[in-house]
PDB file of C-alpha atoms in Angstrom:
ATOM      1  CA  VAL A   1     -16.240 -71.987 172.669  1.00  0.00           C
ATOM      2  CA  ALA A   2     -14.798 -71.618 169.208  1.00  0.00           C
ATOM      3  CA  GLN A   3     -15.117 -74.337 166.609  1.00  0.00           C
ATOM      4  CA  GLY A   4     -12.040 -76.522 166.532  1.00  0.00           C
ATOM      5  CA  ASP A   5     -11.416 -75.810 170.184  1.00  0.00           C
ATOM      6  CA  TYR A   6     -10.727 -78.993 172.158  1.00  0.00           C
ATOM      7  CA  ARG A   7     -13.666 -78.186 174.463  1.00  0.00           C
ATOM      8  CA  SER A   8     -16.120 -78.529 171.565  1.00  0.00           C
ATOM      9  CA  GLU A   9     -14.985 -82.143 171.160  1.00  0.00           C
ATOM     10  CA  GLY A  10     -16.286 -83.018 174.609  1.00  0.00           C
ATOM     11  CA  TYR A  11     -13.051 -82.397 176.470  1.00  0.00           C
ATOM     12  CA  GLY A  12     -12.613 -79.933 179.282  1.00  0.00           C
ATOM     13  CA  TYR A  13     -16.150 -80.033 180.611  1.00  0.00           C
ATOM     14  CA  ASP A  14     -16.798 -80.214 184.307  1.00  0.00           C
ATOM     15  CA  ASP A  15     -18.018 -83.810 183.929  1.00  0.00           C
ATOM     16  CA  GLY A  16     -14.513 -84.913 182.994  1.00  0.00           C
ATOM     17  CA  GLY A  17     -15.150 -85.082 179.283  1.00  0.00           C
ATOM     18  CA  TYR A  18     -17.579 -87.944 179.424  1.00  0.00           C
ATOM     19  CA  ARG A  19     -20.622 -86.081 178.126  1.00  0.00           C
ATOM     20  CA  GLY A  20     -22.540 -88.174 175.614  1.00  0.00           C
ATOM     21  CA  TYR A  21     -20.810 -91.456 176.485  1.00  0.00           C
ATOM     22  CA  ALA A  22     -22.691 -94.461 177.890  1.00  0.00           C
ATOM     23  CA  GLY A  23     -20.384 -94.622 180.875  1.00  0.00           C
ATOM     24  CA  GLY A  24     -20.462 -90.875 181.399  1.00  0.00           C
ATOM     25  CA  ARG A  25     -21.217 -89.285 184.708  1.00  0.00           C
ATOM     26  CA  ASP A  26     -24.854 -88.676 185.287  1.00  0.00           C
ATOM     27  CA  ASP A  27     -26.942 -87.853 188.305  1.00  0.00           C
ATOM     28  CA  ASN A  28     -29.159 -90.862 187.579  1.00  0.00           C
ATOM     29  CA  VAL A  29     -26.302 -93.375 187.542  1.00  0.00           C
ATOM     30  CA  GLU A  30     -26.274 -93.904 191.300  1.00  0.00           C
ATOM     31  CA  ARG A  31     -30.014 -94.499 191.324  1.00  0.00           C
ATOM     32  CA  GLY A  32     -29.693 -96.756 188.285  1.00  0.00           C
ATOM     33  CA  TRP A  33     -27.164 -99.024 189.975  1.00  0.00           C
ATOM     34  CA  GLY A  34     -29.347 -99.201 193.066  1.00  0.00           C
ATOM     35  CA  ARG A  35     -32.376-100.164 191.001  1.00  0.00           C
ATOM     36  CA  LEU A  36     -30.350-102.728 189.112  1.00  0.00           C
ATOM     37  CA  LEU A  37     -29.119-104.240 192.364  1.00  0.00           C
ATOM     38  CA  VAL A  38     -32.626-104.397 193.832  1.00  0.00           C
ATOM     39  CA  ALA A  39     -34.003-105.929 190.623  1.00  0.00           C
ATOM     40  CA  GLY A  40     -31.212-108.516 190.577  1.00  0.00           C
ATOM     41  CA  VAL A  41     -31.721-109.565 194.185  1.00  0.00           C
ATOM     42  CA  GLY A  42     -35.496-109.617 193.744  1.00  0.00           C
ATOM     43  CA  GLY A  43     -35.179-111.746 190.628  1.00  0.00           C
ATOM     44  CA  TYR A  44     -32.849-114.148 192.418  1.00  0.00           C
ATOM     45  CA  LEU A  45     -35.244-114.541 195.345  1.00  0.00           C
ATOM     46  CA  LEU A  46     -38.249-115.022 193.071  1.00  0.00           C
ATOM     47  CA  GLY A  47     -36.352-117.614 191.022  1.00  0.00           C
ATOM     48  CA  ALA A  48     -35.281-119.461 194.166  1.00  0.00           C
ATOM     49  CA  LYS A  49     -38.874-119.519 195.417  1.00  0.00           C
ATOM     50  CA  ILE A  50     -40.168-120.892 192.100  1.00  0.00           C
ATOM     51  CA  HIS A  51     -37.377-123.490 191.976  1.00  0.00           C
ATOM     52  CA  THR A  52     -38.150-124.615 195.542  1.00  0.00           C
ATOM     53  CA  ARG A  53     -41.839-125.076 194.712  1.00  0.00           C
ATOM     54  CA  ARG A  54     -40.975-127.145 191.639  1.00  0.00           C
ATOM     55  CA  LEU A  55     -38.509-129.210 193.648  1.00  0.00           C
ATOM     56  CA  LYS A  56     -41.090-129.946 196.352  1.00  0.00           C
ATOM     57  CA  LYS A  57     -43.625-131.032 193.738  1.00  0.00           C
ATOM     58  CA  SER A  58     -41.097-133.382 192.139  1.00  0.00           C
ATOM     59  CA  MET A  59     -40.127-135.044 195.449  1.00  0.00           C
ATOM     60  CA  PRO A  60     -41.832-138.351 196.140  1.00  0.00           C
ATOM     61  CA  ARG A  61     -44.303-138.469 199.004  1.00  0.00           C
ATOM     62  CA  LEU A  62     -42.792-140.127 202.060  1.00  0.00           C
ATOM     63  CA  ARG A  63     -44.518-142.758 204.196  1.00  0.00           C
ATOM     64  CA  PHE A  64     -43.424-141.440 207.597  1.00  0.00           C
ATOM     65  CA  ARG A  65     -43.705-138.038 209.262  1.00  0.00           C
ATOM     66  CA  VAL A  66     -41.530-136.185 211.762  1.00  0.00           C
ATOM     67  CA  LYS A  67     -41.855-137.599 215.332  1.00  0.00           C
ATOM     68  CA  GLN A  68     -43.146-140.930 214.035  1.00  0.00           C
ATOM     69  CA  ARG A  69     -41.661-144.069 215.602  1.00  0.00           C
ATOM     70  CA  VAL A  70     -39.783-146.373 213.205  1.00  0.00           C
ATOM     71  CA  LYS A  71     -37.367-149.300 213.040  1.00  0.00           C
ATOM     72  CA  CYS A  72     -34.225-149.032 210.911  1.00  0.00           C
ATOM     73  CA  ASN A  73     -32.151-151.830 209.407  1.00  0.00           C
ATOM     74  CA  MET A  74     -28.657-151.502 210.869  1.00  0.00           C
ATOM     75  CA  GLY A  75     -27.152-154.420 208.942  1.00  0.00           C
ATOM     76  CA  SER A  76     -25.383-156.911 211.217  1.00  0.00           C
ATOM     77  CA  GLU A  77     -26.726-155.085 214.304  1.00  0.00           C
ATOM     78  CA  GLY A  78     -30.291-155.932 213.301  1.00  0.00           C
ATOM     79  CA  TRP A  79     -33.222-153.520 213.563  1.00  0.00           C
ATOM     80  CA  ALA A  80     -32.915-150.449 215.789  1.00  0.00           C
ATOM     81  CA  LYS A  81     -35.843-148.394 217.061  1.00  0.00           C
ATOM     82  CA  GLY A  82     -35.941-144.626 216.794  1.00  0.00           C
ATOM     83  CA  THR A  83     -37.915-141.512 215.896  1.00  0.00           C
ATOM     84  CA  VAL A  84     -37.985-139.663 212.573  1.00  0.00           C
ATOM     85  CA  PHE A  85     -36.141-136.437 213.303  1.00  0.00           C
ATOM     86  CA  LYS A  86     -36.114-134.671 209.925  1.00  0.00           C
ATOM     87  CA  LEU A  87     -37.342-135.168 206.339  1.00  0.00           C
ATOM     88  CA  TRP A  88     -35.275-134.599 203.174  1.00  0.00           C
ATOM     89  CA  SER A  89     -31.978-133.664 204.700  1.00  0.00           C
ATOM     90  CA  GLU A  90     -28.645-133.263 202.989  1.00  0.00           C
ATOM     91  CA  ALA A  91     -26.131-135.771 204.318  1.00  0.00           C
ATOM     92  CA  GLU A  92     -22.634-134.789 205.462  1.00  0.00           C
ATOM     93  CA  GLU A  93     -21.538-135.499 201.895  1.00  0.00           C
ATOM     94  CA  ARG A  94     -22.834-132.474 200.006  1.00  0.00           C
ATOM     95  CA  GLY A  95     -25.337-133.198 197.265  1.00  0.00           C
ATOM     96  CA  HIS A  96     -26.691-136.448 198.717  1.00  0.00           C
ATOM     97  CA  TRP A  97     -30.267-135.966 199.900  1.00  0.00           C
ATOM     98  CA  MET A  98     -31.701-138.501 202.313  1.00  0.00           C
ATOM     99  CA  PRO A  99     -35.449-138.955 202.833  1.00  0.00           C
ATOM    100  CA  TYR A 100     -35.167-139.491 206.601  1.00  0.00           C
ATOM    101  CA  VAL A 101     -32.940-138.534 209.487  1.00  0.00           C
ATOM    102  CA  VAL A 102     -33.678-140.812 212.440  1.00  0.00           C
ATOM    103  CA  ARG A 103     -32.633-140.335 216.059  1.00  0.00           C
ATOM    104  CA  LEU A 104     -32.186-143.833 217.457  1.00  0.00           C
ATOM    105  CA  ASP A 105     -33.176-144.652 221.024  1.00  0.00           C
ATOM    106  CA  ASP A 106     -29.484-145.095 221.919  1.00  0.00           C
ATOM    107  CA  GLY A 107     -28.836-141.436 220.901  1.00  0.00           C
ATOM    108  CA  ARG A 108     -27.218-141.946 217.487  1.00  0.00           C
ATOM    109  CA  LYS A 109     -28.372-139.962 214.471  1.00  0.00           C
ATOM    110  CA  ILE A 110     -28.603-141.938 211.213  1.00  0.00           C
ATOM    111  CA  TYR A 111     -29.786-141.348 207.664  1.00  0.00           C
ATOM    112  CA  ALA A 112     -32.195-143.668 205.857  1.00  0.00           C
ATOM    113  CA  PRO A 113     -31.026-143.509 202.227  1.00  0.00           C
ATOM    114  CA  ASN A 114     -34.298-144.813 200.723  1.00  0.00           C
ATOM    115  CA  ASP A 115     -37.946-144.991 201.690  1.00  0.00           C
ATOM    116  CA  ASP A 116     -38.057-148.770 201.476  1.00  0.00           C
ATOM    117  CA  ASP A 117     -39.430-151.455 203.829  1.00  0.00           C
ATOM    118  CA  LYS A 118     -36.043-153.221 203.745  1.00  0.00           C
ATOM    119  CA  ILE A 119     -34.427-150.103 205.252  1.00  0.00           C
ATOM    120  CA  ILE A 120     -37.034-148.349 207.398  1.00  0.00           C
ATOM    121  CA  ARG A 121     -40.352-149.625 208.789  1.00  0.00           C
ATOM    122  CA  ALA A 122     -43.062-148.359 211.065  1.00  0.00           C
ATOM    123  CA  GLU A 123     -42.627-149.540 214.630  1.00  0.00           C
ATOM    124  CA  LYS A 124     -45.500-151.798 215.548  1.00  0.00           C
ATOM    125  CA  THR A 125     -47.355-150.585 218.586  1.00  0.00           C
ATOM    126  CA  TYR A 126     -49.795-152.838 220.369  1.00  0.00           C
ATOM    127  CA  LYS A 127     -52.684-151.446 222.337  1.00  0.00           C
ATOM    128  CA  VAL A 128     -53.361-153.203 225.613  1.00  0.00           C
TER     129      VAL A 128
END
């Protein structure tokens, strides 16, 4: 190719004229994007795992466990008996985490908003 010819400027090559450019075609580009994608997903998963561990450490320890019998304050209805169904659940309103989900003996599912004796208590069982 003669000097001054447009092909010496990088045009007219079989790679579309992108030789020497950062976005140019390269055999390693496809592998590079794949590696970048894998690294991104791996980093996201690792970050989520670390965040979850930190979140669990920052959560207060609860008094009751799953399958434990409790009584819940239902306001004007009085105290209702039930079983702890789930711990630290997100309520229907997104972003509101409740310490307990309780399945009452009458079949209703309720949320205990706080771990407080005024709201939820252990059911007293008497041995005969």
